[in-house]
CSV table of C-alpha atoms in Angstrom, one decimal:
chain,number,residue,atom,x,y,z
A,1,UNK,CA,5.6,64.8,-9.6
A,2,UNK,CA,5.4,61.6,-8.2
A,3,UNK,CA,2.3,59.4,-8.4
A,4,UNK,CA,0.3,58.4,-5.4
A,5,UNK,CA,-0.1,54.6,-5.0
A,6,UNK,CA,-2.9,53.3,-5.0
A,7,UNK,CA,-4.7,52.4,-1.9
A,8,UNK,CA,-4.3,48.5,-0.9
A,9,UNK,CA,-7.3,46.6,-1.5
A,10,UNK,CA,-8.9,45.5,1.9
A,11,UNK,CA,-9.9,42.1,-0.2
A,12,UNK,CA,-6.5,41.0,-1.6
A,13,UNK,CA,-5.0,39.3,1.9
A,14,UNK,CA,-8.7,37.6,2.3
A,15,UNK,CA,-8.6,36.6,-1.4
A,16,UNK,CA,-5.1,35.3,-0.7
A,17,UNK,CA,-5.9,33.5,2.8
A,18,UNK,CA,-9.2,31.7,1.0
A,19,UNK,CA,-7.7,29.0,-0.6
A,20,UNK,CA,-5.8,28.0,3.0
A,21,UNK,CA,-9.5,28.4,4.8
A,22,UNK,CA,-10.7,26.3,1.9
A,23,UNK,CA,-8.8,23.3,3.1
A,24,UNK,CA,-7.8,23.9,6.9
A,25,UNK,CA,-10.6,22.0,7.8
A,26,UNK,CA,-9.1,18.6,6.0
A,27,UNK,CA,-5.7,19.5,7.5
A,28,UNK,CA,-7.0,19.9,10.9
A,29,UNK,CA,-8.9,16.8,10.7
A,30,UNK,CA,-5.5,14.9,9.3
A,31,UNK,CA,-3.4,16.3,12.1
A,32,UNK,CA,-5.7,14.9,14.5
A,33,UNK,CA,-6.4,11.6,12.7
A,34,UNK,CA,-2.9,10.7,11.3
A,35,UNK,CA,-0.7,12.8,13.3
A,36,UNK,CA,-2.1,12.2,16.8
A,37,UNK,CA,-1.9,8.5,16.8
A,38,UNK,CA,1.6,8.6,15.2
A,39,UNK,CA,2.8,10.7,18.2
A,40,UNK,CA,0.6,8.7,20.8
A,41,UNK,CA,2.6,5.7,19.6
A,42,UNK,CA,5.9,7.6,19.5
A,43,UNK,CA,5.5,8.4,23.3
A,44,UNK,CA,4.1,4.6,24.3
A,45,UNK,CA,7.1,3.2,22.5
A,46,UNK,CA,9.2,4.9,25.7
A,47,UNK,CA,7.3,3.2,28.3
A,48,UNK,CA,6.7,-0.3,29.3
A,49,UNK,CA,3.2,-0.8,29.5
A,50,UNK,CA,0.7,-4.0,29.6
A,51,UNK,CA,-2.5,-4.0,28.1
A,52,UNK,CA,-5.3,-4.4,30.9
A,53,UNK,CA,-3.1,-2.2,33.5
A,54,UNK,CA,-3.9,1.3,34.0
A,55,UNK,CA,-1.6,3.6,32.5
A,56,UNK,CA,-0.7,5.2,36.2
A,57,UNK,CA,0.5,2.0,36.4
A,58,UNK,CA,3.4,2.6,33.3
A,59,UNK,CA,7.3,3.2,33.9
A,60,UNK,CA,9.5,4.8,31.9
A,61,UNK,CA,11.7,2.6,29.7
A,62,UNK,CA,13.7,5.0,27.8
A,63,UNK,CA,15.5,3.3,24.2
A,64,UNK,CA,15.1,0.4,26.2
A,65,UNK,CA,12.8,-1.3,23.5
A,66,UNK,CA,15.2,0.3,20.5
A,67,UNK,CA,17.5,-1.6,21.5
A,68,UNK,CA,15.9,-4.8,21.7
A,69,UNK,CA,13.9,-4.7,18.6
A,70,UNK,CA,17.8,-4.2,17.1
A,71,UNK,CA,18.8,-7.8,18.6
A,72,UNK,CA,15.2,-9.3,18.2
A,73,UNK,CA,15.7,-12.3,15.7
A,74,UNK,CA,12.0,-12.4,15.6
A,75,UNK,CA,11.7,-8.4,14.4
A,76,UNK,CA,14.3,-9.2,11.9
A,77,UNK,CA,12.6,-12.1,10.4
A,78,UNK,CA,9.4,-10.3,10.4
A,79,UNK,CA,10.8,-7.2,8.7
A,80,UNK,CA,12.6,-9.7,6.1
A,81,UNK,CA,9.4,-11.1,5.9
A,82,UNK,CA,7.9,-8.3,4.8
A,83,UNK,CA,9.6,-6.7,2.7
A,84,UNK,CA,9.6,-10.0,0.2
A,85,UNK,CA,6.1,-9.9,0.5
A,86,UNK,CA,5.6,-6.3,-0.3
A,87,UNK,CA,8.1,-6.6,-3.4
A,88,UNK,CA,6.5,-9.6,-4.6
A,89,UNK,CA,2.9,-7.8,-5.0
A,90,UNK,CA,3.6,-4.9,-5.7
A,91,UNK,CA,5.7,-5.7,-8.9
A,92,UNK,CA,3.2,-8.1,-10.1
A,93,UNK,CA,0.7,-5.9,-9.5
A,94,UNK,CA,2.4,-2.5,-11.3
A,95,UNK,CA,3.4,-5.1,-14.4
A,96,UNK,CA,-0.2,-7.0,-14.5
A,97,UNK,CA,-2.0,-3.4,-13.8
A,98,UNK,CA,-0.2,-1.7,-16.7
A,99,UNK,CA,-0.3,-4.9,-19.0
A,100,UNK,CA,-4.4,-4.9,-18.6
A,101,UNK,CA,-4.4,-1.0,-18.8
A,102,UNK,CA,-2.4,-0.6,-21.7
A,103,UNK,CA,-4.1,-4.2,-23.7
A,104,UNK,CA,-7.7,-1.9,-22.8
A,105,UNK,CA,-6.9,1.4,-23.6
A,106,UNK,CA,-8.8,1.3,-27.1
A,107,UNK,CA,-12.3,1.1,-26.5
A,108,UNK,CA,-14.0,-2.2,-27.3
A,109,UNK,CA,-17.0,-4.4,-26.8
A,110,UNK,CA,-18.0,-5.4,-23.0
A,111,UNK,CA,-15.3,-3.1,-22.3
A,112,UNK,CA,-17.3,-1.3,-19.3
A,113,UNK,CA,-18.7,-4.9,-17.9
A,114,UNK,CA,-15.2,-5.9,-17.8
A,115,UNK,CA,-13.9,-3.2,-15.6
A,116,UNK,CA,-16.9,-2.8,-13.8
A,117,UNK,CA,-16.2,-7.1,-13.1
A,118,UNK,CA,-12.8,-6.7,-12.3
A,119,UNK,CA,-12.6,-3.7,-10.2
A,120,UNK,CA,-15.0,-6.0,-7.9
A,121,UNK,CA,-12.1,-7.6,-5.7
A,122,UNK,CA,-10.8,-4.2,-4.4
A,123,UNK,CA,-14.3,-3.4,-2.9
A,124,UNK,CA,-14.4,-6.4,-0.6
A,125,UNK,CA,-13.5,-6.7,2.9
A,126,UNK,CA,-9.9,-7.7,3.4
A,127,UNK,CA,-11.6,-10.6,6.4
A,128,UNK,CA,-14.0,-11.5,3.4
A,129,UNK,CA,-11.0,-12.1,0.7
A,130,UNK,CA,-8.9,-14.0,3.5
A,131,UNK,CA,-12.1,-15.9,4.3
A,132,UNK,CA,-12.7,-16.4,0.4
A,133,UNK,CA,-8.5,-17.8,-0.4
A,134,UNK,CA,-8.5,-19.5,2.9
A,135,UNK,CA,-11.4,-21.9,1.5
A,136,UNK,CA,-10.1,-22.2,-1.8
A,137,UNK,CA,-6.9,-23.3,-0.5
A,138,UNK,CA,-8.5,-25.6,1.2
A,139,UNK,CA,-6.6,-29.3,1.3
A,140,UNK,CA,-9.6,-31.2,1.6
A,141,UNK,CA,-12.8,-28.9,0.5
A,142,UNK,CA,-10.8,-26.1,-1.8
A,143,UNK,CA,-12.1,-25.3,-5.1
A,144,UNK,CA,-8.0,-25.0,-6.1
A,145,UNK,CA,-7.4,-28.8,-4.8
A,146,UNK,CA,-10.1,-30.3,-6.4
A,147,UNK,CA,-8.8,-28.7,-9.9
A,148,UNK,CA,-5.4,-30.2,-9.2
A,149,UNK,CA,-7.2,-33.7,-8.4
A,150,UNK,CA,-9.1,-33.3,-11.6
A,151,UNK,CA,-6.0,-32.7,-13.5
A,152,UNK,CA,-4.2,-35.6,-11.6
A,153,UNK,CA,-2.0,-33.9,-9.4
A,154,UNK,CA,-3.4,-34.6,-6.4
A,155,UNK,CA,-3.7,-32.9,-2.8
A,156,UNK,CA,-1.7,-29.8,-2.0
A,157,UNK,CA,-1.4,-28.6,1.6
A,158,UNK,CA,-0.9,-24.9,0.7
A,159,UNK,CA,-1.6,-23.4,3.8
A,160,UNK,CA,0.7,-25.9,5.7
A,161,UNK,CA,3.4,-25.7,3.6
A,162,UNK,CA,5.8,-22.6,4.6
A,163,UNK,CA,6.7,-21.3,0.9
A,164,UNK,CA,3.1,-22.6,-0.4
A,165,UNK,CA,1.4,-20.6,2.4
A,166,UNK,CA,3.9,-17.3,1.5
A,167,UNK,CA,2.5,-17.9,-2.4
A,168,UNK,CA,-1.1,-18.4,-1.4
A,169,UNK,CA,-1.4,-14.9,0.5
A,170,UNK,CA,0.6,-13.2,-2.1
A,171,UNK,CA,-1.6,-14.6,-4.8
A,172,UNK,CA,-5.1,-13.4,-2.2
A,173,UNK,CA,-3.0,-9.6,-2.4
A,174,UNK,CA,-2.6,-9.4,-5.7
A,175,UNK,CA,-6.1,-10.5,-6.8
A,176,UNK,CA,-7.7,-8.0,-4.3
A,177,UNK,CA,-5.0,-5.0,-5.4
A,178,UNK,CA,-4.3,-5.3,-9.1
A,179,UNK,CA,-7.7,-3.9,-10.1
A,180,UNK,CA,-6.4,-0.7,-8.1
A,181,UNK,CA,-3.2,-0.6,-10.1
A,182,UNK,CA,-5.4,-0.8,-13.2
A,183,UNK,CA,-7.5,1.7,-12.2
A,184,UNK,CA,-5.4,4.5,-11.7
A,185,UNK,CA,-3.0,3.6,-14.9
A,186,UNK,CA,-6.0,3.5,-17.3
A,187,UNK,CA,-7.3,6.6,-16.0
A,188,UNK,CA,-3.8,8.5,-16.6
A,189,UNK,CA,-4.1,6.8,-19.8
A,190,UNK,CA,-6.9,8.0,-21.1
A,191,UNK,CA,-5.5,11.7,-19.7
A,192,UNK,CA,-2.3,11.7,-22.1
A,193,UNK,CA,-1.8,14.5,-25.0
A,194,UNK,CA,-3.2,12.8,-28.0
A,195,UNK,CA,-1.4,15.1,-29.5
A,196,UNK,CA,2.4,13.5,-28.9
A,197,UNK,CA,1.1,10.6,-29.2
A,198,UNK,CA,0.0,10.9,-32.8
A,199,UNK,CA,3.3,13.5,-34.4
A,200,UNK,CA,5.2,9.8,-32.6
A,201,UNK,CA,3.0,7.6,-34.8
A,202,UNK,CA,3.3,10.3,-37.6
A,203,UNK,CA,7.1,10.1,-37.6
A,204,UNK,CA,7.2,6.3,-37.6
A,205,UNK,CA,7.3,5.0,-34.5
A,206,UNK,CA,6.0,1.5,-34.1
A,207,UNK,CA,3.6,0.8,-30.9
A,208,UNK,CA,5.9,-0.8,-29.1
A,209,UNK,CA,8.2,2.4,-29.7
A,210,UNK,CA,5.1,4.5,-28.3
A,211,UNK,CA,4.6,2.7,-25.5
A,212,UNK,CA,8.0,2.8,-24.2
A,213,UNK,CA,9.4,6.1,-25.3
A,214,UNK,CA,6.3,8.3,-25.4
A,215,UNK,CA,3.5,6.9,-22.7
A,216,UNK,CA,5.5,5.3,-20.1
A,217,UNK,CA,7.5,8.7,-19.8
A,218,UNK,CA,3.8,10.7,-19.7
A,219,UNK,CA,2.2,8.4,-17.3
A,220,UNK,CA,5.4,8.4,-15.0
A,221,UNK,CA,3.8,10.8,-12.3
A,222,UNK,CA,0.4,8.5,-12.2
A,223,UNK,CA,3.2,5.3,-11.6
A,224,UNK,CA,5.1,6.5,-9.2
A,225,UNK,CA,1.7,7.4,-7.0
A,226,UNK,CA,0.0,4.4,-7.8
A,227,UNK,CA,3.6,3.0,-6.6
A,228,UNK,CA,3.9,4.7,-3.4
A,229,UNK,CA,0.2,4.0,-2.7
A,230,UNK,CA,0.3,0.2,-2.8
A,231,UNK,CA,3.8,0.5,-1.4
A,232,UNK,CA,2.3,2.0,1.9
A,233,UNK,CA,-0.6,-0.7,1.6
A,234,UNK,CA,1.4,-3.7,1.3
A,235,UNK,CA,3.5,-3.1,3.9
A,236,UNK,CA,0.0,-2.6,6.5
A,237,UNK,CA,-1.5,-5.8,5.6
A,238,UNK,CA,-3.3,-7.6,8.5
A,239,UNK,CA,-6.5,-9.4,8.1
A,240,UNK,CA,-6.0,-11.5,4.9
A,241,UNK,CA,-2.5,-12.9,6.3
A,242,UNK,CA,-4.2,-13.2,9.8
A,243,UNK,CA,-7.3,-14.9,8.3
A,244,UNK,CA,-5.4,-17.1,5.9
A,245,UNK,CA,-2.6,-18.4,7.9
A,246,UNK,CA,-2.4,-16.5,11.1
A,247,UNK,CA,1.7,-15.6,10.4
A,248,UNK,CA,1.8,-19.9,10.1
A,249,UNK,CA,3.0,-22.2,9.4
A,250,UNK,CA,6.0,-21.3,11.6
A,251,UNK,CA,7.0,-18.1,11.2
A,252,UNK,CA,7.0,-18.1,7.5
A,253,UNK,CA,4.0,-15.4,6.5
A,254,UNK,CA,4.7,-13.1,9.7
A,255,UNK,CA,4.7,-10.2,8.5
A,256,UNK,CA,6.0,-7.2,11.1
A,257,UNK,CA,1.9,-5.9,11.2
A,258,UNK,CA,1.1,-9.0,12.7
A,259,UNK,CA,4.2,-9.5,14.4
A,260,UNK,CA,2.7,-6.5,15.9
A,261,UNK,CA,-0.5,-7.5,16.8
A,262,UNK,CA,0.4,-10.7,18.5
A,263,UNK,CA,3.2,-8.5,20.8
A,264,UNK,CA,0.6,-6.1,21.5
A,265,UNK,CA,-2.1,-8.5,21.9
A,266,UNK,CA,-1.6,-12.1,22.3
A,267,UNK,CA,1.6,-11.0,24.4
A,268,UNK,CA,0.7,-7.9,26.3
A,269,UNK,CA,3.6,-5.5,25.5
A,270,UNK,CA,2.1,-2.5,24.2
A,271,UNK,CA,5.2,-0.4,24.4
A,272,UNK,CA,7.5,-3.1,23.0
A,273,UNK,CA,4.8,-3.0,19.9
A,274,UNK,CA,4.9,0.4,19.6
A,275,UNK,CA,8.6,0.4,19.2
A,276,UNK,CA,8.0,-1.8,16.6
A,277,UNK,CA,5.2,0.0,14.9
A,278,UNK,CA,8.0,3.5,15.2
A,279,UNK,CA,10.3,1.1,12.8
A,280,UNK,CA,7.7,0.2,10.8
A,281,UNK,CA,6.9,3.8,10.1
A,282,UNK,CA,10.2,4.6,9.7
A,283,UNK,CA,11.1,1.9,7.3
A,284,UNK,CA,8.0,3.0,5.0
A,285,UNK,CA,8.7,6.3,5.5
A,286,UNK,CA,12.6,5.7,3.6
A,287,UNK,CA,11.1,3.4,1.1
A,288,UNK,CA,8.6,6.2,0.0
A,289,UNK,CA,11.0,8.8,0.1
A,290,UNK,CA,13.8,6.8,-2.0
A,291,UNK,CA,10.9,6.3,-4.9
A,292,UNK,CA,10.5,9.8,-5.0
A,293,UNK,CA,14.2,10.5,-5.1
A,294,UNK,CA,14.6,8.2,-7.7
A,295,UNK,CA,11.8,8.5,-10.1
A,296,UNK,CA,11.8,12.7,-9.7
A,297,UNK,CA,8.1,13.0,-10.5
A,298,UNK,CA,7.7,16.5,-10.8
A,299,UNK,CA,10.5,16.7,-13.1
A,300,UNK,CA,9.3,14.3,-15.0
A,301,UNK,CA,5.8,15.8,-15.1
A,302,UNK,CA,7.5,19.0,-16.7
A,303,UNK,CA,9.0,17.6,-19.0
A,304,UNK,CA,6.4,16.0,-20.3
């Protein structure tokens, strides 16, 4: 005699739906915050359009503006531009953010005034830390200048100067953003089986040993994140570059963002800008998906 099944609970499809109704609220309010103005921007990028006409007033431009960002020697320096700058910080920032988080990870004196101090950068307005470098780069009032008078070097135009200016906005990035990087590592830090770490000091290994062959490949998830995260960021910067040189002297701290925002704004071409934004999208979009293809995080998660 066969058994009857058992009748299906009523509750099981709701208990498996919950977690979805749980967060389609976030995703509904991502779609129309992220998603919206990517496709918005998509579709100008297709017409030509001037700010301060109405947009009955818009005709259809097809790959039109494809194909001159392709030949625009100005696009192309700003996307070189860029992608210097976003290397430049965001190495330092991964090797100065690991350095402080693995030099801290023992608990010691002042230890929670220190990261309280130094996690103070990231909280400030990006206009108030271009503001902040843009006076102490000074030539003739900067707190930086009148060290290097004191020390008998003399007067440095830094924002005037096209590689000095490059430096001086790299160095306002990485103040503001290596407290991030040293956020995030220390915290997956402080996360990391105690247990492997120990049977590795147990079966001789030296701390230099630990660090490289038993931490670094347990915090690799938490890296790649933090790495993707200030990739994104770097590649979006605006205000501090605007404030401190204004993409000056020349062309040489243009980076595409603001060769964005003078297209759009300074020269009236919103579709020509959008086109631009579209390759800026996509360019960020390949970066972040070669980290992930290279560093494997969820592999690496498993296996450790």
């Amino acid at each position: 005699m066969i058994a009857a099944k058992p009748p299906r609970s009523v509750k099981q499809p709701l208990t498996r739906l919950t977690p979805w109704l749980f967060v389609l609220p976030a995703t509904l309010i991502m779609a129309v915050a992220c998603l919206y103005p990517v496709l918005q921007a998509l579709r100008l990028s297709f017409y030509n359009w001037s700010i301060g006409t109405p947009w009955t007033e818009a005709t259809f431009a097809g790959a039109q503006y494809f194909s001159r960002l392709v030949q625009d020697p100005a696009v192309l320096s700003s996307l070189l531009t860029t992608l210097l700058f976003a290397a430049t910080v965001v190495i330092a920032e991964m090797i100065l953010g690991l350095v402080l988080a693995l030099a801290l990870e023992k608990p010691m004196r002042g230890l929670t005034l220190f990261r309280t101090v130094f996690i103070l950068p990231m909280m400030i307005a990006p206009i108030v830390v271009g503001l902040t470098w843009r006076f102490l780069f000074d030539t003739n009032f900067g707190a930086i200048n009148a060290l290097m008078t004191s020390l008998g070097v003399g007067k440095i135009t830094w924002l005037a100067d096209p590689n000095l200016a490059f430096f001086a906005v790299v160095v306002a990035d990485i103040w503001q953003w290596t407290p991030f990087v040293f956020i995030m590592l220390a915290a997956g830090l402080q996360n990391l089986d105690g247990a492997v770490i120990e049977a590795a000091a147990i079966d001789g290994a030296t701390p230099w040993q630990a660090i490289w062959s038993v931490k670094l490949p347990m915090l690799m998830p938490i890296i790649v994140v933090t790495l993707l995260l200030r990739l994104i960021d770097a590649f979006r910067v605006l205000e501090v570059v605007y404030i401190m040189t204004g993409g000056g002297p020349g062309n040489s701290t243009e980076i595409l963002s603001m060769h964005i925002y003078k297209t759009a704004f300074s020269g009236g071409q919103l579709g020509y800008a959008s086109a631009i934004s579209v390759l800026l999208l996509a360019v960020v979009m390949g970066l972040s998906v070669a980290v992930l293809r290279l560093s494997n995080p969820l592999s690496a998660g498993k296996k450790a």
